[in-house]
mmCIF file of C-alpha atoms in Angstrom:
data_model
loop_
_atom_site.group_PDB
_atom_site.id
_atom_site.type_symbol
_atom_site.label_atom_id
_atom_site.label_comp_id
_atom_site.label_asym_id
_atom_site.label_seq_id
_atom_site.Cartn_x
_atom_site.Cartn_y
_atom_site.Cartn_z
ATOM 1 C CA UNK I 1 -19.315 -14.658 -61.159
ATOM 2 C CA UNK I 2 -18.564 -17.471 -58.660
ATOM 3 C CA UNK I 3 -20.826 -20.372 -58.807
ATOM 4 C CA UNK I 4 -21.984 -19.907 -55.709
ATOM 5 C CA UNK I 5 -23.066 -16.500 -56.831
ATOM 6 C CA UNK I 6 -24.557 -17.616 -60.176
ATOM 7 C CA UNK I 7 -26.765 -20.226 -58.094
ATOM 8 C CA UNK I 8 -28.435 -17.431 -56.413
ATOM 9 C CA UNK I 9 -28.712 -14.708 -59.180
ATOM 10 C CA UNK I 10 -28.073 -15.785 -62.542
ATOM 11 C CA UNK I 11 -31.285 -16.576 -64.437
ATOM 12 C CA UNK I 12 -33.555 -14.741 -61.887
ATOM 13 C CA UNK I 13 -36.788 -12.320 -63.581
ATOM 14 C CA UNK I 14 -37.195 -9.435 -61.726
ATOM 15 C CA UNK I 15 -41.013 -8.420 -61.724
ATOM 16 C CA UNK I 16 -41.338 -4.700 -62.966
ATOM 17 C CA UNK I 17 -44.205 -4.062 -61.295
ATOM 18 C CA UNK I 18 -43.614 -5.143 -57.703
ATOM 19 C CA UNK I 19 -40.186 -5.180 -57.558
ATOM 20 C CA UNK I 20 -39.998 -8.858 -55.574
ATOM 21 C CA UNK I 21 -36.699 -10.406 -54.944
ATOM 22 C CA UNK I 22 -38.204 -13.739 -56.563
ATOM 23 C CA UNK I 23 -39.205 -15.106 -59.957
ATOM 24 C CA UNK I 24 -43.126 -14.679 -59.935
ATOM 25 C CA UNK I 25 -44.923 -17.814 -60.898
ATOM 26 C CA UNK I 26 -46.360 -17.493 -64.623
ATOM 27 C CA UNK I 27 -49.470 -20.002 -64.602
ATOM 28 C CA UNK I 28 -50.422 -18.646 -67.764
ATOM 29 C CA UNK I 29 -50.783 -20.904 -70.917
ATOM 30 C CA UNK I 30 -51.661 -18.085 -73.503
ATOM 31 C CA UNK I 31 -49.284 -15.197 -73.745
ATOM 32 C CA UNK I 32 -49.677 -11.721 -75.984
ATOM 33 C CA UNK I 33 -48.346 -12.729 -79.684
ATOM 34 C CA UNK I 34 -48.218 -9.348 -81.260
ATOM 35 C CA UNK I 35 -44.661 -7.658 -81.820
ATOM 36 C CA UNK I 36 -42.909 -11.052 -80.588
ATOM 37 C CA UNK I 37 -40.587 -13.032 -82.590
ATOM 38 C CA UNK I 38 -41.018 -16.325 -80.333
ATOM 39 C CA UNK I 39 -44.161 -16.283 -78.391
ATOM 40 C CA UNK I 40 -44.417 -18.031 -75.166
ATOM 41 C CA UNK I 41 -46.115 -21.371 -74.554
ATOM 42 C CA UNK I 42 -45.367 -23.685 -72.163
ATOM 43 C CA UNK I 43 -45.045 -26.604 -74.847
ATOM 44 C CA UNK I 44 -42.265 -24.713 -76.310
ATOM 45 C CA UNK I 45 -40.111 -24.570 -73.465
ATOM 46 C CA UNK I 46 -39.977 -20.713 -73.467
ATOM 47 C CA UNK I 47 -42.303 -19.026 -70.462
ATOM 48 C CA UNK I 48 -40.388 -17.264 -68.108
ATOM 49 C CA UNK I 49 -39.911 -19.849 -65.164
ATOM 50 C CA UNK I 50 -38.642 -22.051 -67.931
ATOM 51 C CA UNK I 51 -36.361 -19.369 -68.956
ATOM 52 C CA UNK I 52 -35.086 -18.773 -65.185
ATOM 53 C CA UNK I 53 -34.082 -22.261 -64.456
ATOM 54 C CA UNK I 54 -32.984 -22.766 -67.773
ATOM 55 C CA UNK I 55 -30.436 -19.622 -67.603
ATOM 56 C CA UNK I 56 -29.309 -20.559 -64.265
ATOM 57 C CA UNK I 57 -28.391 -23.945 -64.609
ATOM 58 C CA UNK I 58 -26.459 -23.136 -68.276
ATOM 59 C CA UNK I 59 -24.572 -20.664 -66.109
ATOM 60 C CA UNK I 60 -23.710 -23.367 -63.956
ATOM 61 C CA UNK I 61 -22.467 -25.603 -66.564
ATOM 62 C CA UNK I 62 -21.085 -23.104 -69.368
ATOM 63 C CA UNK I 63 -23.786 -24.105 -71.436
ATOM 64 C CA UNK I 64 -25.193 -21.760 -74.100
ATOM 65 C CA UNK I 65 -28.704 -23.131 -74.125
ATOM 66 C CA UNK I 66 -31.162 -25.796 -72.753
ATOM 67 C CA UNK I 67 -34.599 -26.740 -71.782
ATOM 68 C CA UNK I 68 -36.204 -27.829 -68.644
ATOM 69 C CA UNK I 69 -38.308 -30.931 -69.000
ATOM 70 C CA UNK I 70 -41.039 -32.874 -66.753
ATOM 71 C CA UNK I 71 -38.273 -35.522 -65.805
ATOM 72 C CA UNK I 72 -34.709 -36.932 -65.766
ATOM 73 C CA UNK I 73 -35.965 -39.666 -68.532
ATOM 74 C CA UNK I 74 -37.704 -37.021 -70.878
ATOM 75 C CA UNK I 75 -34.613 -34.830 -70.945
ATOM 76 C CA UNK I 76 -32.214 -38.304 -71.972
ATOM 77 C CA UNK I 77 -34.628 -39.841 -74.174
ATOM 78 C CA UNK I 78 -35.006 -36.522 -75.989
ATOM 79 C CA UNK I 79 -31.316 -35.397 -76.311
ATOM 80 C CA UNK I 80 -30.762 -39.042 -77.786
ATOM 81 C CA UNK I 81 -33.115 -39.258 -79.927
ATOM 82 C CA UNK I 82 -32.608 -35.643 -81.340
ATOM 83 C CA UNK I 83 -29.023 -37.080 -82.919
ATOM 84 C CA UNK I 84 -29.642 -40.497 -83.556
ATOM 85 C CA UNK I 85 -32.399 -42.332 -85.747
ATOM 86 C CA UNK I 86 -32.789 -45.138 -88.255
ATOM 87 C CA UNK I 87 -29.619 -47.280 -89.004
ATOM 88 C CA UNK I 88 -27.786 -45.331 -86.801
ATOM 89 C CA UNK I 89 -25.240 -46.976 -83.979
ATOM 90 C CA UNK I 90 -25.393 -45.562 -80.465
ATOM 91 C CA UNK I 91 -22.692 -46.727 -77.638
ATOM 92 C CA UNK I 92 -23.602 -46.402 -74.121
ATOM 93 C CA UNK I 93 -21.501 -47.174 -71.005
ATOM 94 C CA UNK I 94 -23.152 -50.344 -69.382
ATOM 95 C CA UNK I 95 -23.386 -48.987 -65.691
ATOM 96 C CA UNK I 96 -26.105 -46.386 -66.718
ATOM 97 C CA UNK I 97 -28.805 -45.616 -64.803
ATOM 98 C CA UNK I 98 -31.556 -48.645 -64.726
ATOM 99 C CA UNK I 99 -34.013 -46.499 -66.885
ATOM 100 C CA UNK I 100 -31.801 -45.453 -69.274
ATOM 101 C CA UNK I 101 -30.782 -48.715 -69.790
ATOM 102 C CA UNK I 102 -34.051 -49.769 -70.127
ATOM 103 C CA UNK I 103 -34.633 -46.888 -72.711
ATOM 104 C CA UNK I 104 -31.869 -48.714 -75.068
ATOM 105 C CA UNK I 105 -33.333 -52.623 -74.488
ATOM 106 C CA UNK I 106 -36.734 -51.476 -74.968
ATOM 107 C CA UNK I 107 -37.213 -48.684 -77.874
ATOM 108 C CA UNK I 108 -33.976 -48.960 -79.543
ATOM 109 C CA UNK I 109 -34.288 -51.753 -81.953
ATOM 110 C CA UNK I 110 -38.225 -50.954 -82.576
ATOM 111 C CA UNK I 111 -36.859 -47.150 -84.196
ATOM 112 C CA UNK I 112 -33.925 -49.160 -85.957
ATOM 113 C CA UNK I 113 -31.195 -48.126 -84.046
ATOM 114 C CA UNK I 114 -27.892 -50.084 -83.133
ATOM 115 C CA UNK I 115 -26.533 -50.184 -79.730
ATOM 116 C CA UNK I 116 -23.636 -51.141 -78.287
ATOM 117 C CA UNK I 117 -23.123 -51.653 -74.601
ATOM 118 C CA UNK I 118 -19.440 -51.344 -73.124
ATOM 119 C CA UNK I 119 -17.630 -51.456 -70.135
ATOM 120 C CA UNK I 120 -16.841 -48.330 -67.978
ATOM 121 C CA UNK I 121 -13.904 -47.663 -69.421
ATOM 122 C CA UNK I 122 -12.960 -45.042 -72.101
ATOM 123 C CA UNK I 123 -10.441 -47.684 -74.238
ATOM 124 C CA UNK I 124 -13.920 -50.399 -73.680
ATOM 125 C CA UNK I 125 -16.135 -47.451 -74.806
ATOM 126 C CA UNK I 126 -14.021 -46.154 -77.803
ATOM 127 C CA UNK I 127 -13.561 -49.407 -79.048
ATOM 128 C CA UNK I 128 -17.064 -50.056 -79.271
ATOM 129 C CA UNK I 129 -17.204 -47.012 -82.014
ATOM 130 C CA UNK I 130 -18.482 -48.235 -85.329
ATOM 131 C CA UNK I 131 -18.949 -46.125 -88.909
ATOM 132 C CA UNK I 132 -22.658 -46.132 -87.837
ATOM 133 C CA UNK I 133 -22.136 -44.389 -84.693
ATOM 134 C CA UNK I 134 -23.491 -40.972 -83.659
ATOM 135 C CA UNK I 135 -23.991 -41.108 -80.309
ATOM 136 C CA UNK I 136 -21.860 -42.048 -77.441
ATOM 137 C CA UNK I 137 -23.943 -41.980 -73.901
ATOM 138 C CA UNK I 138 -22.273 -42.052 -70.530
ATOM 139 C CA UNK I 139 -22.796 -41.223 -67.194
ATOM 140 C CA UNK I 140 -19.687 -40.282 -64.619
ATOM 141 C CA UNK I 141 -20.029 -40.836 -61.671
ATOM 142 C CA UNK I 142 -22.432 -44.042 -62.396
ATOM 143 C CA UNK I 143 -25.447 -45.062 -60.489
ATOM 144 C CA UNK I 144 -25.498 -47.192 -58.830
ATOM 145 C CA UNK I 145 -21.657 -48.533 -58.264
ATOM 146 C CA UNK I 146 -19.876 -44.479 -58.220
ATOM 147 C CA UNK I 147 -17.838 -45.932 -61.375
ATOM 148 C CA UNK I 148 -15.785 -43.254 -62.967
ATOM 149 C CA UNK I 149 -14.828 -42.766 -66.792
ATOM 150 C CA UNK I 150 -12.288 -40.672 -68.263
ATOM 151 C CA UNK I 151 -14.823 -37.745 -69.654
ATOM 152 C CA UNK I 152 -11.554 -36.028 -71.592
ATOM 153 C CA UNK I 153 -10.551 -39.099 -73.304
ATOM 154 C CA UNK I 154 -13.826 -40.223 -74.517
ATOM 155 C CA UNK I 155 -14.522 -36.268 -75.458
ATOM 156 C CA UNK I 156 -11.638 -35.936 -78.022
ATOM 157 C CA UNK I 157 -11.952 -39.203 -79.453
ATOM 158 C CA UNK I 158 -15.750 -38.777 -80.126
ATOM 159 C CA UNK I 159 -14.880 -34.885 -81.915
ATOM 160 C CA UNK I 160 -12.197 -36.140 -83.996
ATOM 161 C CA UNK I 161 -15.438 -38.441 -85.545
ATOM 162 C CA UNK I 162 -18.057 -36.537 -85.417
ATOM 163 C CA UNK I 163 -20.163 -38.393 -83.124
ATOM 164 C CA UNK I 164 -21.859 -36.295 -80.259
ATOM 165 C CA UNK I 165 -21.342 -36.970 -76.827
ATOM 166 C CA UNK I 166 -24.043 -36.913 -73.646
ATOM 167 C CA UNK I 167 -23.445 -37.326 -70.334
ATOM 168 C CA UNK I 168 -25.871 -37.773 -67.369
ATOM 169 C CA UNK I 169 -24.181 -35.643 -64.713
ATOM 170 C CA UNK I 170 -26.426 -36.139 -61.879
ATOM 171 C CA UNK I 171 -24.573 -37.612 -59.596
ATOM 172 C CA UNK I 172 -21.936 -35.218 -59.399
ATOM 173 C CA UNK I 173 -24.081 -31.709 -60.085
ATOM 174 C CA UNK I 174 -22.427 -28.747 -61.545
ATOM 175 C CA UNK I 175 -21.397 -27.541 -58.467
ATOM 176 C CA UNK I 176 -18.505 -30.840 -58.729
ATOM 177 C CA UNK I 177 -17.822 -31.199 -62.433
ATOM 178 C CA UNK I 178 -18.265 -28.981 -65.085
ATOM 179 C CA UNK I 179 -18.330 -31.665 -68.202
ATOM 180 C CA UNK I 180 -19.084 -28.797 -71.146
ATOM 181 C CA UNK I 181 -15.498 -27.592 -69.948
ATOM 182 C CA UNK I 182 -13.902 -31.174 -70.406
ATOM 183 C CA UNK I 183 -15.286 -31.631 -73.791
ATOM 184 C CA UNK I 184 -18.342 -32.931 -73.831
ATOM 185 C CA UNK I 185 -21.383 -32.229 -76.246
ATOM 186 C CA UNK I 186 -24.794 -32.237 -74.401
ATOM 187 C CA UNK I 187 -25.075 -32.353 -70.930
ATOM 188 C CA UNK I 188 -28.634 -34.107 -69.009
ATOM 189 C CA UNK I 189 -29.525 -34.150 -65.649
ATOM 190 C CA UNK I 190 -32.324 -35.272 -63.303
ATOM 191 C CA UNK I 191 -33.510 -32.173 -61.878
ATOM 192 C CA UNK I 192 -35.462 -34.181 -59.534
ATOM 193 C CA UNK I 193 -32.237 -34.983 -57.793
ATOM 194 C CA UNK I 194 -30.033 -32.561 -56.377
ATOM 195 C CA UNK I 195 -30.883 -29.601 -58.907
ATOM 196 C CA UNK I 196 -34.457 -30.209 -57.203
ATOM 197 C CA UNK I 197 -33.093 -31.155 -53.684
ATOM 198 C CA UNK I 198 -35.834 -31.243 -51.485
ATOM 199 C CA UNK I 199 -37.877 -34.146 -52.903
ATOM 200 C CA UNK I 200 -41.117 -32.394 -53.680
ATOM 201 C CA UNK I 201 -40.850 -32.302 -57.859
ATOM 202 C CA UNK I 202 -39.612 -33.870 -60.898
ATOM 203 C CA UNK I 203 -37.708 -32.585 -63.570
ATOM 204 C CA UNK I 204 -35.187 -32.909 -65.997
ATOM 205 C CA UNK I 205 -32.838 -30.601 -68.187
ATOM 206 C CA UNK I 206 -30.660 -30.579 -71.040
ATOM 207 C CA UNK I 207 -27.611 -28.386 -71.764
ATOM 208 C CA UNK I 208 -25.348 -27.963 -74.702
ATOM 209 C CA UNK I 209 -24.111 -25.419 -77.364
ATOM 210 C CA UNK I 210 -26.848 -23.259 -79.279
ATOM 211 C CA UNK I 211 -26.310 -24.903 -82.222
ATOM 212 C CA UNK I 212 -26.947 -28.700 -80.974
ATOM 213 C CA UNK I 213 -29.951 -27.282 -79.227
ATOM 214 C CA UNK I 214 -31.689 -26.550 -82.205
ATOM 215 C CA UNK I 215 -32.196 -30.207 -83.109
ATOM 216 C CA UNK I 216 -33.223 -30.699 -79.294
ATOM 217 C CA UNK I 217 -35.623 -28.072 -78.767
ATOM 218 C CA UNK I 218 -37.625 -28.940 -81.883
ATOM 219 C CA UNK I 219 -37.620 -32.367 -81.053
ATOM 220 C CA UNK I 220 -38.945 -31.806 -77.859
ATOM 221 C CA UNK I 221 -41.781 -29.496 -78.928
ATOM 222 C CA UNK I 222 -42.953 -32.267 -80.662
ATOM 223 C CA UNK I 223 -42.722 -34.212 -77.968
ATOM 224 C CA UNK I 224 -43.869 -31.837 -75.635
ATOM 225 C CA UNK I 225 -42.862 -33.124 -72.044
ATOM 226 C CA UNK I 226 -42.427 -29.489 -70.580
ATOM 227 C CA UNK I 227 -42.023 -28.555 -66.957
ATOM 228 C CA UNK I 228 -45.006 -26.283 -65.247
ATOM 229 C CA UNK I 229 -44.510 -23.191 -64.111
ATOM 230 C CA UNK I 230 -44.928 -24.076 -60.167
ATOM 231 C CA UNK I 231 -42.209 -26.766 -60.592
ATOM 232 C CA UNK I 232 -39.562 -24.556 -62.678
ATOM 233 C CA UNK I 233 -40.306 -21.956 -59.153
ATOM 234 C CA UNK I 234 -39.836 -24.684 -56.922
ATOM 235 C CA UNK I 235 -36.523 -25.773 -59.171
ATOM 236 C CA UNK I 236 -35.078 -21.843 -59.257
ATOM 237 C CA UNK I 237 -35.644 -21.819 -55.591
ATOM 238 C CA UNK I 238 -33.768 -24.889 -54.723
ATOM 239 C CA UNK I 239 -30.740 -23.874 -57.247
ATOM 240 C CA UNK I 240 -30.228 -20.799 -55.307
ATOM 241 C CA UNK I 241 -29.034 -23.313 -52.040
ATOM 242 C CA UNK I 242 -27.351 -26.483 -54.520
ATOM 243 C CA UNK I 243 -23.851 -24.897 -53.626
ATOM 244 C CA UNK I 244 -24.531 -25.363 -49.777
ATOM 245 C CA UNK I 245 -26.199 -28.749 -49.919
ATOM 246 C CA UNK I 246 -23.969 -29.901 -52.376
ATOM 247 C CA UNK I 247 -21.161 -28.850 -50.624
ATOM 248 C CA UNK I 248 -22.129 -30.283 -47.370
ATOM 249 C CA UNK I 249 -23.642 -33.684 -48.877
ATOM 250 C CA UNK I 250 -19.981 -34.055 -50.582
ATOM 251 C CA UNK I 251 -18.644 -33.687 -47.020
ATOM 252 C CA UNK I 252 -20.452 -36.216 -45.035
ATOM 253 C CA UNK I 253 -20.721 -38.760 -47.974
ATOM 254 C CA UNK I 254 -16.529 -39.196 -47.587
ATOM 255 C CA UNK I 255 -16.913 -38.998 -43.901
ATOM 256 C CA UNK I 256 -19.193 -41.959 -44.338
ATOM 257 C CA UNK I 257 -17.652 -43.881 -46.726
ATOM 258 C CA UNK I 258 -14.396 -43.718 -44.652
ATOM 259 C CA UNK I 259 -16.675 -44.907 -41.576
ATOM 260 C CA UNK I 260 -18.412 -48.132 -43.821
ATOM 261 C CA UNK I 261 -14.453 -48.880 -45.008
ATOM 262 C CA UNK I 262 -13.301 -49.462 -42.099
ATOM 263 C CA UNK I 263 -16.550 -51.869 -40.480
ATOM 264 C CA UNK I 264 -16.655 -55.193 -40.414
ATOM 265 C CA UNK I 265 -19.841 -55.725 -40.916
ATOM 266 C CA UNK I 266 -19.471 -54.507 -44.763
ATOM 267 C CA UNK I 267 -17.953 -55.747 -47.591
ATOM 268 C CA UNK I 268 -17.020 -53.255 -50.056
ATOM 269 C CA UNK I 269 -17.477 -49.663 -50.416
ATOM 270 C CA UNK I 270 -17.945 -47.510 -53.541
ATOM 271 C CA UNK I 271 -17.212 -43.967 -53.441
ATOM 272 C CA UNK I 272 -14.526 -42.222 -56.067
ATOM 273 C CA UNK I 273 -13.431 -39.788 -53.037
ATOM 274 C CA UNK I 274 -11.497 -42.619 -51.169
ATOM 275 C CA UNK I 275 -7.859 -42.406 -52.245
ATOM 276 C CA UNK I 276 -7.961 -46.474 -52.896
ATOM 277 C CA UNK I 277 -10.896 -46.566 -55.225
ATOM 278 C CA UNK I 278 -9.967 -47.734 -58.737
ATOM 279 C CA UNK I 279 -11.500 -44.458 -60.225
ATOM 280 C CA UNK I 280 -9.553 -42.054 -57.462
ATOM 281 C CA UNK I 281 -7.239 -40.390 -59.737
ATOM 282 C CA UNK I 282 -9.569 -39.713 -62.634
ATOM 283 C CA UNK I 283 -12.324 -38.447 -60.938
ATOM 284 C CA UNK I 284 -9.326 -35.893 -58.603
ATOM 285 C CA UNK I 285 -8.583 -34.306 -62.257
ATOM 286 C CA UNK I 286 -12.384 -33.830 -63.296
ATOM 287 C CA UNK I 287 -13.953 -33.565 -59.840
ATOM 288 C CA UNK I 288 -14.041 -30.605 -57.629
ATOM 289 C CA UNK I 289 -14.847 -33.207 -54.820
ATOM 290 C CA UNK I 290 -16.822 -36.522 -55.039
ATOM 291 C CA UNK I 291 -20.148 -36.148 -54.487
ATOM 292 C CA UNK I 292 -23.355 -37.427 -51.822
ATOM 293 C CA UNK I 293 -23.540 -40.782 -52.824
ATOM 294 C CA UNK I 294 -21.926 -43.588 -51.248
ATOM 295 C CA UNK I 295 -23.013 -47.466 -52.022
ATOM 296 C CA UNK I 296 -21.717 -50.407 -50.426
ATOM 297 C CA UNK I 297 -22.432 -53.946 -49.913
ATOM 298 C CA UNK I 298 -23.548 -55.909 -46.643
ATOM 299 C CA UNK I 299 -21.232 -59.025 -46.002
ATOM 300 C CA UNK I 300 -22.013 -62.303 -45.910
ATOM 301 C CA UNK I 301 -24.969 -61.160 -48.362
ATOM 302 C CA UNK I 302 -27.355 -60.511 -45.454
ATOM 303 C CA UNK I 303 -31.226 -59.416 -45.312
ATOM 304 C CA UNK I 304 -30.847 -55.736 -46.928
ATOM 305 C CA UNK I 305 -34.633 -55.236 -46.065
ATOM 306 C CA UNK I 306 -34.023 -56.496 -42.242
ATOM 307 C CA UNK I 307 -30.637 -53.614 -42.234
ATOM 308 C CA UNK I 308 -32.937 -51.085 -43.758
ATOM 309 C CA UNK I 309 -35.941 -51.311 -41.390
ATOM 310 C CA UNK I 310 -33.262 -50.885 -39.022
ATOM 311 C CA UNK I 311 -32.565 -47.294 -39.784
ATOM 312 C CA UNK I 312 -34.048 -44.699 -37.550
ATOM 313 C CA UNK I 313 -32.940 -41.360 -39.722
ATOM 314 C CA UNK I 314 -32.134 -42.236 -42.960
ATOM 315 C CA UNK I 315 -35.281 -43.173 -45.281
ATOM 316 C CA UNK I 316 -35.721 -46.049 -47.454
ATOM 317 C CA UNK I 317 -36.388 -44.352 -50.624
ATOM 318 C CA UNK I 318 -36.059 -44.745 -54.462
ATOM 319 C CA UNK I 319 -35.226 -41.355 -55.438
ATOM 320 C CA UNK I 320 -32.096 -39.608 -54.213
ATOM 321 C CA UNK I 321 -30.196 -35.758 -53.606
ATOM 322 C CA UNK I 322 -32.737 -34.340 -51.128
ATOM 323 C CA UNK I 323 -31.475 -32.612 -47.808
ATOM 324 C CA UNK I 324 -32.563 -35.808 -46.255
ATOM 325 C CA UNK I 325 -30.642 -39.278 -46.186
ATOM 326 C CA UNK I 326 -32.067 -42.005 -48.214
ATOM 327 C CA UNK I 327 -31.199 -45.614 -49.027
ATOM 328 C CA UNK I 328 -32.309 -48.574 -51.503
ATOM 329 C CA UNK I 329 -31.595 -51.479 -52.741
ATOM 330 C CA UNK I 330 -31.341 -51.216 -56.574
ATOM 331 C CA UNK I 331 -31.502 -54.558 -57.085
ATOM 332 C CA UNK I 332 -35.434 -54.190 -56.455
ATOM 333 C CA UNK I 333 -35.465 -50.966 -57.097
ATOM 334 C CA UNK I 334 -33.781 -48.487 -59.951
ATOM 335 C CA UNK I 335 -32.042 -51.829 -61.449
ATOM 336 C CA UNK I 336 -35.378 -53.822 -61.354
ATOM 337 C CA UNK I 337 -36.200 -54.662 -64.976
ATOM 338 C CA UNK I 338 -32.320 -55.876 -65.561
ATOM 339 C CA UNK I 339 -32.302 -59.679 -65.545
ATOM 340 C CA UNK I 340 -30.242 -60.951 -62.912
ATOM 341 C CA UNK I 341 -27.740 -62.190 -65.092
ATOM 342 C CA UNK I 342 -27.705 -58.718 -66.683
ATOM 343 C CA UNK I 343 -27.206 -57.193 -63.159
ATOM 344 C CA UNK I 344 -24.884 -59.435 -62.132
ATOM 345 C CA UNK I 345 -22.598 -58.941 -64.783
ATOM 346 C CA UNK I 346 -22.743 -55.046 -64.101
ATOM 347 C CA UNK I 347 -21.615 -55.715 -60.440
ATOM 348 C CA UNK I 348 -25.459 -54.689 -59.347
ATOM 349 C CA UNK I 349 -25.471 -57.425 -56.161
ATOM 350 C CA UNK I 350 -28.472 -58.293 -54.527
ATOM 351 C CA UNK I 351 -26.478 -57.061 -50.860
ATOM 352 C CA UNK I 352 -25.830 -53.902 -52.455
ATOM 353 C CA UNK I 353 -26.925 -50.376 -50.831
ATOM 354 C CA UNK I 354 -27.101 -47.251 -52.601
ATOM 355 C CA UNK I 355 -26.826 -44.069 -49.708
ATOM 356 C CA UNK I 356 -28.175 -40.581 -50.558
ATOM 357 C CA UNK I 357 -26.286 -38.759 -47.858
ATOM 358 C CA UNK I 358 -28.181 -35.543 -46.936
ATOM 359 C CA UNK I 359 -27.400 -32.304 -44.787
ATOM 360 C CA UNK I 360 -28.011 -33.682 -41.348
ATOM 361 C CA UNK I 361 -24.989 -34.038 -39.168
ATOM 362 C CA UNK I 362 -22.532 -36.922 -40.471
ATOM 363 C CA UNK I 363 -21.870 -38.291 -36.700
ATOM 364 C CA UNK I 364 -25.640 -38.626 -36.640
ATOM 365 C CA UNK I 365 -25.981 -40.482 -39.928
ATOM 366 C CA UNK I 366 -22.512 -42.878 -38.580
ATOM 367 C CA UNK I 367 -24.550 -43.261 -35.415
ATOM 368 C CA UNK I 368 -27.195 -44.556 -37.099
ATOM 369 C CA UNK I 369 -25.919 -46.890 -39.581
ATOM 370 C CA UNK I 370 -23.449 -48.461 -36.878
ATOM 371 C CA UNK I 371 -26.835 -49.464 -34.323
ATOM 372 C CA UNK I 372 -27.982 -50.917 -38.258
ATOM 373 C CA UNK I 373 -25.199 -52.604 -39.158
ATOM 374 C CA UNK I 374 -24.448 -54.279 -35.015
ATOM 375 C CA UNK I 375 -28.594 -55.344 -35.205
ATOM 376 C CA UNK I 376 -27.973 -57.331 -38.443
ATOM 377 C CA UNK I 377 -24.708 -58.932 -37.412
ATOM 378 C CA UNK I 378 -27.001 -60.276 -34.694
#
């Protein structure tokens, strides 16, 4: 089937009884054990709305496996921990998101594990490899900055050793890259985002072979960390529509970021779909088109609250990949607990702008960033 297909039927329970179209919503907690090799229980990640998103989405991604967490930062901390522990080495790409970095610099060293932090690059990354590695962690494209890595490159050279690989593909969704199919290990994402798309739950999910799963799934029993019933509907509702909103988000971000390249009033502009970005010709081969984010950077470091306020339609918001346009500054917000020296060396400014770009129409969203953008030059 055609992604756009598997969105709206892979993974889907048919109730026997009624007959609905729709995944019925199990609330139950206690389920019938007799003549069952795996009984359900929502702390096991194996009711049947867990099962529905979780078949869906591995369709997506041409996973065997996963399970469907309670957020974006249970599903990472999980899949990390599940292959790394005492006196182990982990290397992570430094333009992660702010709470996975903040995962690293705050539990790391307290479980005795080594870190490394390297540049977004896969020769910076590789290089950063040590005998003590099992992990390598990196997200593509990166949030905030859109910063692309070469997800082949750093696949084969992490098989070759052994180490496992896990990528945080939010940003670009399955419906734009696929990275099971480029090599990598374990795939995460923040279902909250555009899996979730309407900004009305959290979640989180983890993808990989059946065999890696093993390690994750028992892991996160003990953990526990599982996503409800009435959130995994809301999540296999909103997957049946990710190939239209992703598809039109990915369409007015580029219109967008072609608008912002060409204003005055802004500095810079990160988005791997324009054909001068530094990352343009990796993310082409591992893309199927760029993705609904778009961040840029205010000249002349102006008042980013004063520009925001200044936005009639798009939202000032923290989270991101809802059907409406959102913006923040991550300096204050998703980037917070870096030091500024620590953002500053990631290229996290304090003018910076990170845009969610949603459904609406793109001349709308240009309309009203331009009547932004002419009230702060003023």
């Amino acid at each position: 089937m055609k992604k756009d297909t598997q969105c709206v039927h892979s993974g889907s329970y048919r109730d026997g009884e009624t007959r609905g179209v729709n995944t019925p919503i199990f609330t139950s907690s206690a389920y019938d054990y007799l003549d069952r090799d795996d009984t359900p229980y929502p702390r096991y990640f194996n009711t049947p709305n867990q099962d529905a998103v979780v078949k869906k989405v591995c369709a997506l991604e041409g996973a065997e496996d996963g399970v469907v967490f309670s957020s974006g930062m249970a599903a990472m901390s999980t899949a990390v921990l599940a292959f790394a522990g005492s006196g182990d080495h982990i290397v992570l790409m430094d333009e992660l998101y702010g709470g996975t970095h903040a995962f690293a610099t705050d539990q790391f060293q307290r479980l005795g594990i080594g870190y490394s932090f390297a540049s977004t690059d896969a020769e910076s990354l590789c290089a950063a490899v040590t005998e003590r590695t099992r992990v390598i962690v990196i997200e593509s494209p990166t949030n905030p900055l859109l910063s692309v890595i070469d997800i082949r490159k750093v696949a084969a050279f992490a098989r070759e050793r052994g180490i496992t690989t896990i990528i945080d593909n939010t940003f670009a969704s399955p419906m734009n890259q696929n990275p099971i199919e480029l090599g990598i290990d374990i795939v995460v994402h923040s279902g909250t985002k555009y899996l979730g798309g309407h900004s009305d739950m959290c979640s989180g999910l983890v993808v990989t072979s059946r065999e890696k799963m093993v390690r994750v799934r028992t892991l996160a029993r003990h953990l526990g960390g599982s996503l409800d019933a009435i959130s995994c509907y809301l999540l296999e509702r909103s997957l049946k529509t990710l190939a239209l909103r992703v598809g039109r988000q990915s369409e007015n971000a580029l219109r967008i970021a072609q608008f912002l390249k060409g204003h005055q009033g802004i500095s810079r502009v990160y988005y791997p779909g324009l054909t001068d970005s530094p990352g343009y010709a990796i993310a082409k081969s591992q893309m199927k088109a760029f993705g609904g984010m778009v961040s840029f950077e205010l000249d002349g470091q102006p008042d980013t609250t004063k520009f925001v306020r200044r936005l009639r339609l798009i939202s000032p918001a923290v989270s991101l990949g809802g059907v409406e346009s959102t913006i923040c500054a991550p300096a204050v917000t998703s980037h917070l607990k870096m030091s500024a020296a620590e953002r500053k060396r990631i290229g996290v400014t304090d003018s910076l702008l990170r845009l969610s770009v949603g459904i609406e129409d793109a001349g709308d969203l240009i309309l009203d960033l331009e009547h932004a953008l002419g009230t702060v030059q003023t």
